[in-house]
PDB file of C-alpha atoms in Angstrom:
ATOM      1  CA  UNK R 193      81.765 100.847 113.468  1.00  0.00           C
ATOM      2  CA  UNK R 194      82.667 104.769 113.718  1.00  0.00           C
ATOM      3  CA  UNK R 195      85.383 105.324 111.098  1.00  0.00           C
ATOM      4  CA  UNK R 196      87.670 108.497 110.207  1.00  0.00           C
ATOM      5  CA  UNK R 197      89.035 108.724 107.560  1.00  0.00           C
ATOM      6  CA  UNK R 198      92.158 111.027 106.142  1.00  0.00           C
ATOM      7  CA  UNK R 199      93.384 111.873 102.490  1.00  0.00           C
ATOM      8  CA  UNK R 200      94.903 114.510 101.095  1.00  0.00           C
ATOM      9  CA  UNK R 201      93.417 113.956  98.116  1.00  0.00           C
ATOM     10  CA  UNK R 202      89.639 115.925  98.087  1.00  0.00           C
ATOM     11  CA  UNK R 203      88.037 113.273  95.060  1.00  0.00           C
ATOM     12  CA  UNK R 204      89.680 110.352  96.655  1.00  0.00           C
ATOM     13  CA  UNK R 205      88.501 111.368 100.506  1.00  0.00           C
ATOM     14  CA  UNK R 206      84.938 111.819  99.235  1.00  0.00           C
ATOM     15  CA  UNK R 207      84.513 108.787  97.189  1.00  0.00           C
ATOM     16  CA  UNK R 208      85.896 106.716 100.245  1.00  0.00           C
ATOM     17  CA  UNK R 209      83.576 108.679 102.252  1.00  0.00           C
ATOM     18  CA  UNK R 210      80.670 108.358  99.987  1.00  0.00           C
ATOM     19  CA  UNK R 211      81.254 104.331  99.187  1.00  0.00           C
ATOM     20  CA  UNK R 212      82.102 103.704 102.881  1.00  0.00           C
ATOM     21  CA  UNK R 213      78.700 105.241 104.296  1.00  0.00           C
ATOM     22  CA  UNK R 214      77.091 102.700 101.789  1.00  0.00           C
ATOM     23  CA  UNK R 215      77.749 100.240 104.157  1.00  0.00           C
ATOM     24  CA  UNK R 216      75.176  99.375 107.018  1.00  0.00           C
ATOM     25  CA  UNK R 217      77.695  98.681 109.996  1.00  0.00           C
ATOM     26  CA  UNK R 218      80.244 102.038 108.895  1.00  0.00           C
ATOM     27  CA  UNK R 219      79.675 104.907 110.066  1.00  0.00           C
ATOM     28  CA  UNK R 220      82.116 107.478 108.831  1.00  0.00           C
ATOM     29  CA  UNK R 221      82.432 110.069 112.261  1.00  0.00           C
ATOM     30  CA  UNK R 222      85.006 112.314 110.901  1.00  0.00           C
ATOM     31  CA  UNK R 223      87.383 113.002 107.998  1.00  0.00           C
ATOM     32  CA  UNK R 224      90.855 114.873 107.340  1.00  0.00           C
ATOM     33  CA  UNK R 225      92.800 116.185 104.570  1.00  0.00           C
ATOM     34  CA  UNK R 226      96.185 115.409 106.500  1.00  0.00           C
ATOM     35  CA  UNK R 227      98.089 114.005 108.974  1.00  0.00           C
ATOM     36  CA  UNK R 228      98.150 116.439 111.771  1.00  0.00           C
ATOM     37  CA  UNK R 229      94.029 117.063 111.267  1.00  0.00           C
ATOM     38  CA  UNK R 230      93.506 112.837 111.308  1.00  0.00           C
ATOM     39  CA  UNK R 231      95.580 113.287 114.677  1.00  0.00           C
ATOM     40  CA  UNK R 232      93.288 116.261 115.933  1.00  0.00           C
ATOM     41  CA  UNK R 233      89.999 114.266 114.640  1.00  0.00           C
ATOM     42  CA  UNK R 234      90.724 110.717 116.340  1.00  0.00           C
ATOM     43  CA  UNK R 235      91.315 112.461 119.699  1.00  0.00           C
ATOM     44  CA  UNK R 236      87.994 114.517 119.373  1.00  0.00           C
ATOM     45  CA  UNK R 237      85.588 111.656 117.635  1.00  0.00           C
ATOM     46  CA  UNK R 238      87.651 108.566 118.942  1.00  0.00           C
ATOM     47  CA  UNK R 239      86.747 105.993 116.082  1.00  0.00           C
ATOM     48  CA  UNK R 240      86.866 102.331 116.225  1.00  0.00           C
ATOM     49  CA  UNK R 241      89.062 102.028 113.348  1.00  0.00           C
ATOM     50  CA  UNK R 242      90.914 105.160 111.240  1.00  0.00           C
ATOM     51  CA  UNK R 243      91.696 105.048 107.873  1.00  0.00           C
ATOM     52  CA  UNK R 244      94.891 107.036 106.607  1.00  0.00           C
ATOM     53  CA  UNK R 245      96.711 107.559 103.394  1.00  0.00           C
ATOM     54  CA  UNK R 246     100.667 106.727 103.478  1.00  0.00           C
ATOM     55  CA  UNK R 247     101.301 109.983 101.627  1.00  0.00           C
ATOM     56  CA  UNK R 248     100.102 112.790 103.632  1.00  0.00           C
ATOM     57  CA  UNK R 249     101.281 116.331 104.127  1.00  0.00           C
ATOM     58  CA  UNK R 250     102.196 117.769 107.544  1.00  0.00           C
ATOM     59  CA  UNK R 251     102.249 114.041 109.337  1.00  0.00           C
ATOM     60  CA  UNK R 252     102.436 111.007 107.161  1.00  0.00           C
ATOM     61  CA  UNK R 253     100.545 108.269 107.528  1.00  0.00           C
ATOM     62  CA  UNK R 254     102.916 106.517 109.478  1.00  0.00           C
ATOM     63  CA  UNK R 255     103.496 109.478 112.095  1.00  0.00           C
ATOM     64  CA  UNK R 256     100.225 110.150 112.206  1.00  0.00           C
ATOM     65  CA  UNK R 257      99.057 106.252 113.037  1.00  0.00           C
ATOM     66  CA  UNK R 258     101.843 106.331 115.702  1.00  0.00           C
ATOM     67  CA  UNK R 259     100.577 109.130 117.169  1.00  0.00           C
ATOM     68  CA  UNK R 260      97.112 108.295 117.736  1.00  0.00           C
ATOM     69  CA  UNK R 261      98.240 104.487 118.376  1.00  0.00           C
ATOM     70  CA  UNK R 262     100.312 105.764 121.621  1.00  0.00           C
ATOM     71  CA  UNK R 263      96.719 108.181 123.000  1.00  0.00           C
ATOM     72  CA  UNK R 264      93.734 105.688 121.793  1.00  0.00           C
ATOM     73  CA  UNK R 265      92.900 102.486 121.705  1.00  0.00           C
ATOM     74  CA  UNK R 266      91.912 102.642 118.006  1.00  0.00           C
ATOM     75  CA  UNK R 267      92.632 100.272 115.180  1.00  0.00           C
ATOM     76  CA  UNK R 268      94.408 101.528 111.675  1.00  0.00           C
ATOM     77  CA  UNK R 269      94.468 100.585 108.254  1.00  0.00           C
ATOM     78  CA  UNK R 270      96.973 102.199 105.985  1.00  0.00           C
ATOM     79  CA  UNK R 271      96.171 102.484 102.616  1.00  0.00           C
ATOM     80  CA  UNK R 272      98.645 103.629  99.816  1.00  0.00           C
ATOM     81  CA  UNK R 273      99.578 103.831  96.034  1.00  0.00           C
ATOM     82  CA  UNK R 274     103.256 103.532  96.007  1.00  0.00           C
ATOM     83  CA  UNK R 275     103.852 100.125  98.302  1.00  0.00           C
ATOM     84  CA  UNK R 276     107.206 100.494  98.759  1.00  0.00           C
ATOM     85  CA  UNK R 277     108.773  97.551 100.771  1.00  0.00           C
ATOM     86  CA  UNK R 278     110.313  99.190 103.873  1.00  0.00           C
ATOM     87  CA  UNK R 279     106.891 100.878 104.504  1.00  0.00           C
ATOM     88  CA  UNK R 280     105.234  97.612 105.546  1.00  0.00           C
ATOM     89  CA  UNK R 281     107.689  96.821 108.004  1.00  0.00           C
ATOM     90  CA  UNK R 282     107.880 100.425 109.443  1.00  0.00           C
ATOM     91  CA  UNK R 283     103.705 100.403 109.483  1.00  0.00           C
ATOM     92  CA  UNK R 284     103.472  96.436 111.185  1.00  0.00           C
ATOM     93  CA  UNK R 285     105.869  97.831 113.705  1.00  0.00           C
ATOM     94  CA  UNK R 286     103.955 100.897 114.634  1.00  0.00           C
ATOM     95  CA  UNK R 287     101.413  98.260 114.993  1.00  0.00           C
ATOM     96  CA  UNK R 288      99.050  99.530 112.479  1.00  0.00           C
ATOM     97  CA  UNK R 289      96.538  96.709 111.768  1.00  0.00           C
ATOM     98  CA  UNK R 290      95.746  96.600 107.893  1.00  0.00           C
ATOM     99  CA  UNK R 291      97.536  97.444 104.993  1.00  0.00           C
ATOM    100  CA  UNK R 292      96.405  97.894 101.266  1.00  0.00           C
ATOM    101  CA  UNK R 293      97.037  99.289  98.168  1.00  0.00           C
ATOM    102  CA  UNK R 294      94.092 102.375  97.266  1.00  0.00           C
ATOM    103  CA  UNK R 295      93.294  99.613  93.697  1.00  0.00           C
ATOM    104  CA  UNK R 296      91.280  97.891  96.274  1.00  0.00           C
ATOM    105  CA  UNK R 297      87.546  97.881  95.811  1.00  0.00           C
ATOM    106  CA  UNK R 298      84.771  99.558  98.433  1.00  0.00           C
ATOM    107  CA  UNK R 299      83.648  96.390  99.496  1.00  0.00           C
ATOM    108  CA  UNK R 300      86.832  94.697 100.050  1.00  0.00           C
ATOM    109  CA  UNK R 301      87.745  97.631 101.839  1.00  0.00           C
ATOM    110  CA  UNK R 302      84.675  97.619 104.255  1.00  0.00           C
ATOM    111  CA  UNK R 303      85.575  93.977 105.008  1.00  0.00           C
ATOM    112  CA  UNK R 304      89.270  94.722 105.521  1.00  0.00           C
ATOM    113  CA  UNK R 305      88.190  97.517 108.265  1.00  0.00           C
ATOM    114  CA  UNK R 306      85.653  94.705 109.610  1.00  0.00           C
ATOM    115  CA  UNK R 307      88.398  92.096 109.643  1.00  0.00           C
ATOM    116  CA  UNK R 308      90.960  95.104 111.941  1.00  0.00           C
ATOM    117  CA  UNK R 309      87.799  95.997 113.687  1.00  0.00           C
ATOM    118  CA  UNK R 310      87.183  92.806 114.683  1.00  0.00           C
ATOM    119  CA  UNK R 311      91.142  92.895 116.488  1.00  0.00           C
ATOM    120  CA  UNK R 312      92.891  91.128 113.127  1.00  0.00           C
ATOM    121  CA  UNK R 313      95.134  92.232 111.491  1.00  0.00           C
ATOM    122  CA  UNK R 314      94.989  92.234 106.931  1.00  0.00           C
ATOM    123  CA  UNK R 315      98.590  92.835 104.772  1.00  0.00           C
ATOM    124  CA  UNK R 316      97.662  92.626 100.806  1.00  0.00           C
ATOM    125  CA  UNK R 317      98.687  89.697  99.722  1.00  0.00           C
ATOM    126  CA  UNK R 318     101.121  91.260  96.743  1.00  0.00           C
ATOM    127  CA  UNK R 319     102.379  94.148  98.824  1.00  0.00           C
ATOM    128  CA  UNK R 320     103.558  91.302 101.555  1.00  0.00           C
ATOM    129  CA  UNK R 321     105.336  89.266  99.219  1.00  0.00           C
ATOM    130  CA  UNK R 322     107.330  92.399  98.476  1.00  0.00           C
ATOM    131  CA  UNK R 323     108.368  93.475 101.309  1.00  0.00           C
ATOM    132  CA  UNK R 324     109.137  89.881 102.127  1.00  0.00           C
ATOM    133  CA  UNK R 325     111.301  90.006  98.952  1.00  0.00           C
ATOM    134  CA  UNK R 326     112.892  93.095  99.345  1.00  0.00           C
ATOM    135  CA  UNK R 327     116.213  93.507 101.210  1.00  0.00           C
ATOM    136  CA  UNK R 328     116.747  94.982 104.664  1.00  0.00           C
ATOM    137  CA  UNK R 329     117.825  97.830 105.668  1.00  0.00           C
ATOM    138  CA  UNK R 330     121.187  98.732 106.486  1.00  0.00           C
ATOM    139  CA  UNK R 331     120.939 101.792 107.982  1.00  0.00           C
ATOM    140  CA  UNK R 332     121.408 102.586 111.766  1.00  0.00           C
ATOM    141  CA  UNK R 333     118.422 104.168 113.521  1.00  0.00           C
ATOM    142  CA  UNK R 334     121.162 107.527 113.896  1.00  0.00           C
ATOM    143  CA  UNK R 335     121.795 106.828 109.868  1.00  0.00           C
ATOM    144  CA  UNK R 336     118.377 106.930 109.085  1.00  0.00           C
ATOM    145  CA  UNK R 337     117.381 109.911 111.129  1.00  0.00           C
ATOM    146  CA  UNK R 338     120.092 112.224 109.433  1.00  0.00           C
ATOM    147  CA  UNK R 339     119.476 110.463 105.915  1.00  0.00           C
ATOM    148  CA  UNK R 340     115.747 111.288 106.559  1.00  0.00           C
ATOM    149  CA  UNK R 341     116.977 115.001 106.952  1.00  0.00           C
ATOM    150  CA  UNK R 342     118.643 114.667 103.719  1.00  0.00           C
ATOM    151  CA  UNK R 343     115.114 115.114 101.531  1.00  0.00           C
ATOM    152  CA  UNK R 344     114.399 118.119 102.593  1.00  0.00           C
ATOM    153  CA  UNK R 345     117.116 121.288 101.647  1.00  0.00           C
ATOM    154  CA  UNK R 346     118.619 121.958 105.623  1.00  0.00           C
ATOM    155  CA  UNK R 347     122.255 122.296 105.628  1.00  0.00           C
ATOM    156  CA  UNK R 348     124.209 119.550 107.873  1.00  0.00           C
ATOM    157  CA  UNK R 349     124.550 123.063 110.484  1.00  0.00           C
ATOM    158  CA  UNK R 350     120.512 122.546 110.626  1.00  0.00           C
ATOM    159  CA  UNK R 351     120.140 118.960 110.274  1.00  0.00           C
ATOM    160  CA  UNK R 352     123.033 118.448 114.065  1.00  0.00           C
ATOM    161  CA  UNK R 353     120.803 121.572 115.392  1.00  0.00           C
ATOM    162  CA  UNK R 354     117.306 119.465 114.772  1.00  0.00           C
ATOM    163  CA  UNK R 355     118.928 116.039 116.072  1.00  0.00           C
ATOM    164  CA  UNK R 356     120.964 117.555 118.534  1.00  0.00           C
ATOM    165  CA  UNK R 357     124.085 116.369 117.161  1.00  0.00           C
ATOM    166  CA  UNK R 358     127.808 117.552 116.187  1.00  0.00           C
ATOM    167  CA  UNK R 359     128.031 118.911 112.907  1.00  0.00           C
ATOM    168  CA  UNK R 360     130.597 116.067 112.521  1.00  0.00           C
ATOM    169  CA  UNK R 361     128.844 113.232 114.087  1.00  0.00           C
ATOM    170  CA  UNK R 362     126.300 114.218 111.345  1.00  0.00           C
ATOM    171  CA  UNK R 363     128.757 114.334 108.518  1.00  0.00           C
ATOM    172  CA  UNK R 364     130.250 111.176 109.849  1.00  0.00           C
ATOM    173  CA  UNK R 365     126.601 109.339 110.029  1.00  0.00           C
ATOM    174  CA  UNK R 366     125.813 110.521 106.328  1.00  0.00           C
ATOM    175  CA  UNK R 367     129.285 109.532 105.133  1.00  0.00           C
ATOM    176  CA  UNK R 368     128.422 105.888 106.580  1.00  0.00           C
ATOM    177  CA  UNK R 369     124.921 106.090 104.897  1.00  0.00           C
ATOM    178  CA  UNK R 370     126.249 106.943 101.335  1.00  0.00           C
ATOM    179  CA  UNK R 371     128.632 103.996 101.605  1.00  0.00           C
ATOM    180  CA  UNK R 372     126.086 101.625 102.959  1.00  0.00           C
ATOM    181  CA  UNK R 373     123.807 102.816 100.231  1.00  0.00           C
ATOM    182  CA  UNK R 374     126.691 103.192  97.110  1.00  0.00           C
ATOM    183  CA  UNK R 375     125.466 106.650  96.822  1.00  0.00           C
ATOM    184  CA  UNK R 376     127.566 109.940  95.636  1.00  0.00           C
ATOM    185  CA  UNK R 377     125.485 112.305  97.726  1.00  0.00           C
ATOM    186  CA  UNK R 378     123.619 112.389 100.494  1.00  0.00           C
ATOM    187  CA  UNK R 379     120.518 113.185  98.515  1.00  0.00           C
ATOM    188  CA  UNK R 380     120.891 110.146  96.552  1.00  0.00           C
ATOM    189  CA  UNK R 381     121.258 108.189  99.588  1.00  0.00           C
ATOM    190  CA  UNK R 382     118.448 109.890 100.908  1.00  0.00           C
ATOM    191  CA  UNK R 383     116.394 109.110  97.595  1.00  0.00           C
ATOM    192  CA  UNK R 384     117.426 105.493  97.564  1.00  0.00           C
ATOM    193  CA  UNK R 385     116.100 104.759 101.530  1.00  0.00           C
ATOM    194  CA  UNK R 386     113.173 106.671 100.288  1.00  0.00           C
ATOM    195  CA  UNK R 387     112.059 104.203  97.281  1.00  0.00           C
ATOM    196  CA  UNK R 388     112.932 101.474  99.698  1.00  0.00           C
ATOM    197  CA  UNK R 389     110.690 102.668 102.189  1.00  0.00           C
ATOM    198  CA  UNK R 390     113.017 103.068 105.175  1.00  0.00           C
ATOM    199  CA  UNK R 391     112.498 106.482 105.754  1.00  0.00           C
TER     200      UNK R 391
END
């Protein structure tokens, strides 16, 4: 199996690298240090199955498996150290293929990217009893998009330029949001869809 794989994390890359190569049937093909490389890399060495951290700079995990979901006919596995609930949803409907938590060992790793290569798919057991405990989101699509603005330090003016919105449809979305979410701001409404994972 040809394998890429993508952290930003230079000790945690190598080690997966290293203990991945141990096995007989991997072959790691190509590595990144974040999302937008692991993009560049699948297109160029085409892997049977990519490996990407949740938490990367420049494309997320997420974004990044989306992207090279919709140009190859690869398989992903997701790995992460902050499971937060929303994630798994967002990830199984990007149809990513395996999900885990970076706690699990080599080995069990190798036979969670057999198990995806093979065309299954493998949720950790604890991180899917979260998410199937946690509640749902009750954002909009539009509320989430603007919220999802709301991390970063753009002014409303910059957020309706990005989406392509009214200044006042935005205000209107984020007013909806901080209800929704009991929050006084729109950065703490941001924060809060954050730890749940919707955004």
């Amino acid at each position: 199996m040809r394998l890429l794989v993508a952290d930003d994390e230079h000790l945690i890359r190598g080690a997966l690298v290293a203990l991945l190569g141990l096995e007989p049937d991997i072959e790691v093909v190509a590595t990144a240090e974040n999302g937008r490389i692991a993009i560049e890399q699948a297109a160029e060495h085409l892997p049977d199955v990519c490996l990407l951290d949740l938490e990367m700079p420049e494309a997320d995990g997420l974004e990044a498996a989306a992207r090279i979901l919709a140009a190859h006919s690869t398989r992903v596995v997701i790995v992460t150290r902050h499971a937060r609930p929303g994630v798994l949803r967002r990830a199984l409907a990007s149809k990513v293929s395996g999900f885990v938590p970076k706690s699990t060992p080599a080995e069990e790793l190798a036979d969670v990217i057999r198990t995806v290569a093979a065309g299954k798919r493998y949720v950790d057991p604890e991180i899917a009893a979260t998410a199937l405990s946690a509640e749902r989101c009750p954002l909009t699509e539009r509320e989430l998009d603007v919220v999802r603005h709301s991390r970063s330090t753009l002014s409303v003016q910059q957020i309706a330029d990005r989406l392509h919105l009214a200044p006042g449809t935005v205000r209107n979305y984020l007013s909806s949001a901080m209800t929704k979410l009991d929050a006084a701001s729109r950065h703490e409404a941001a924060e809060r869809a954050w730890e749940q994972g919707w955004i």
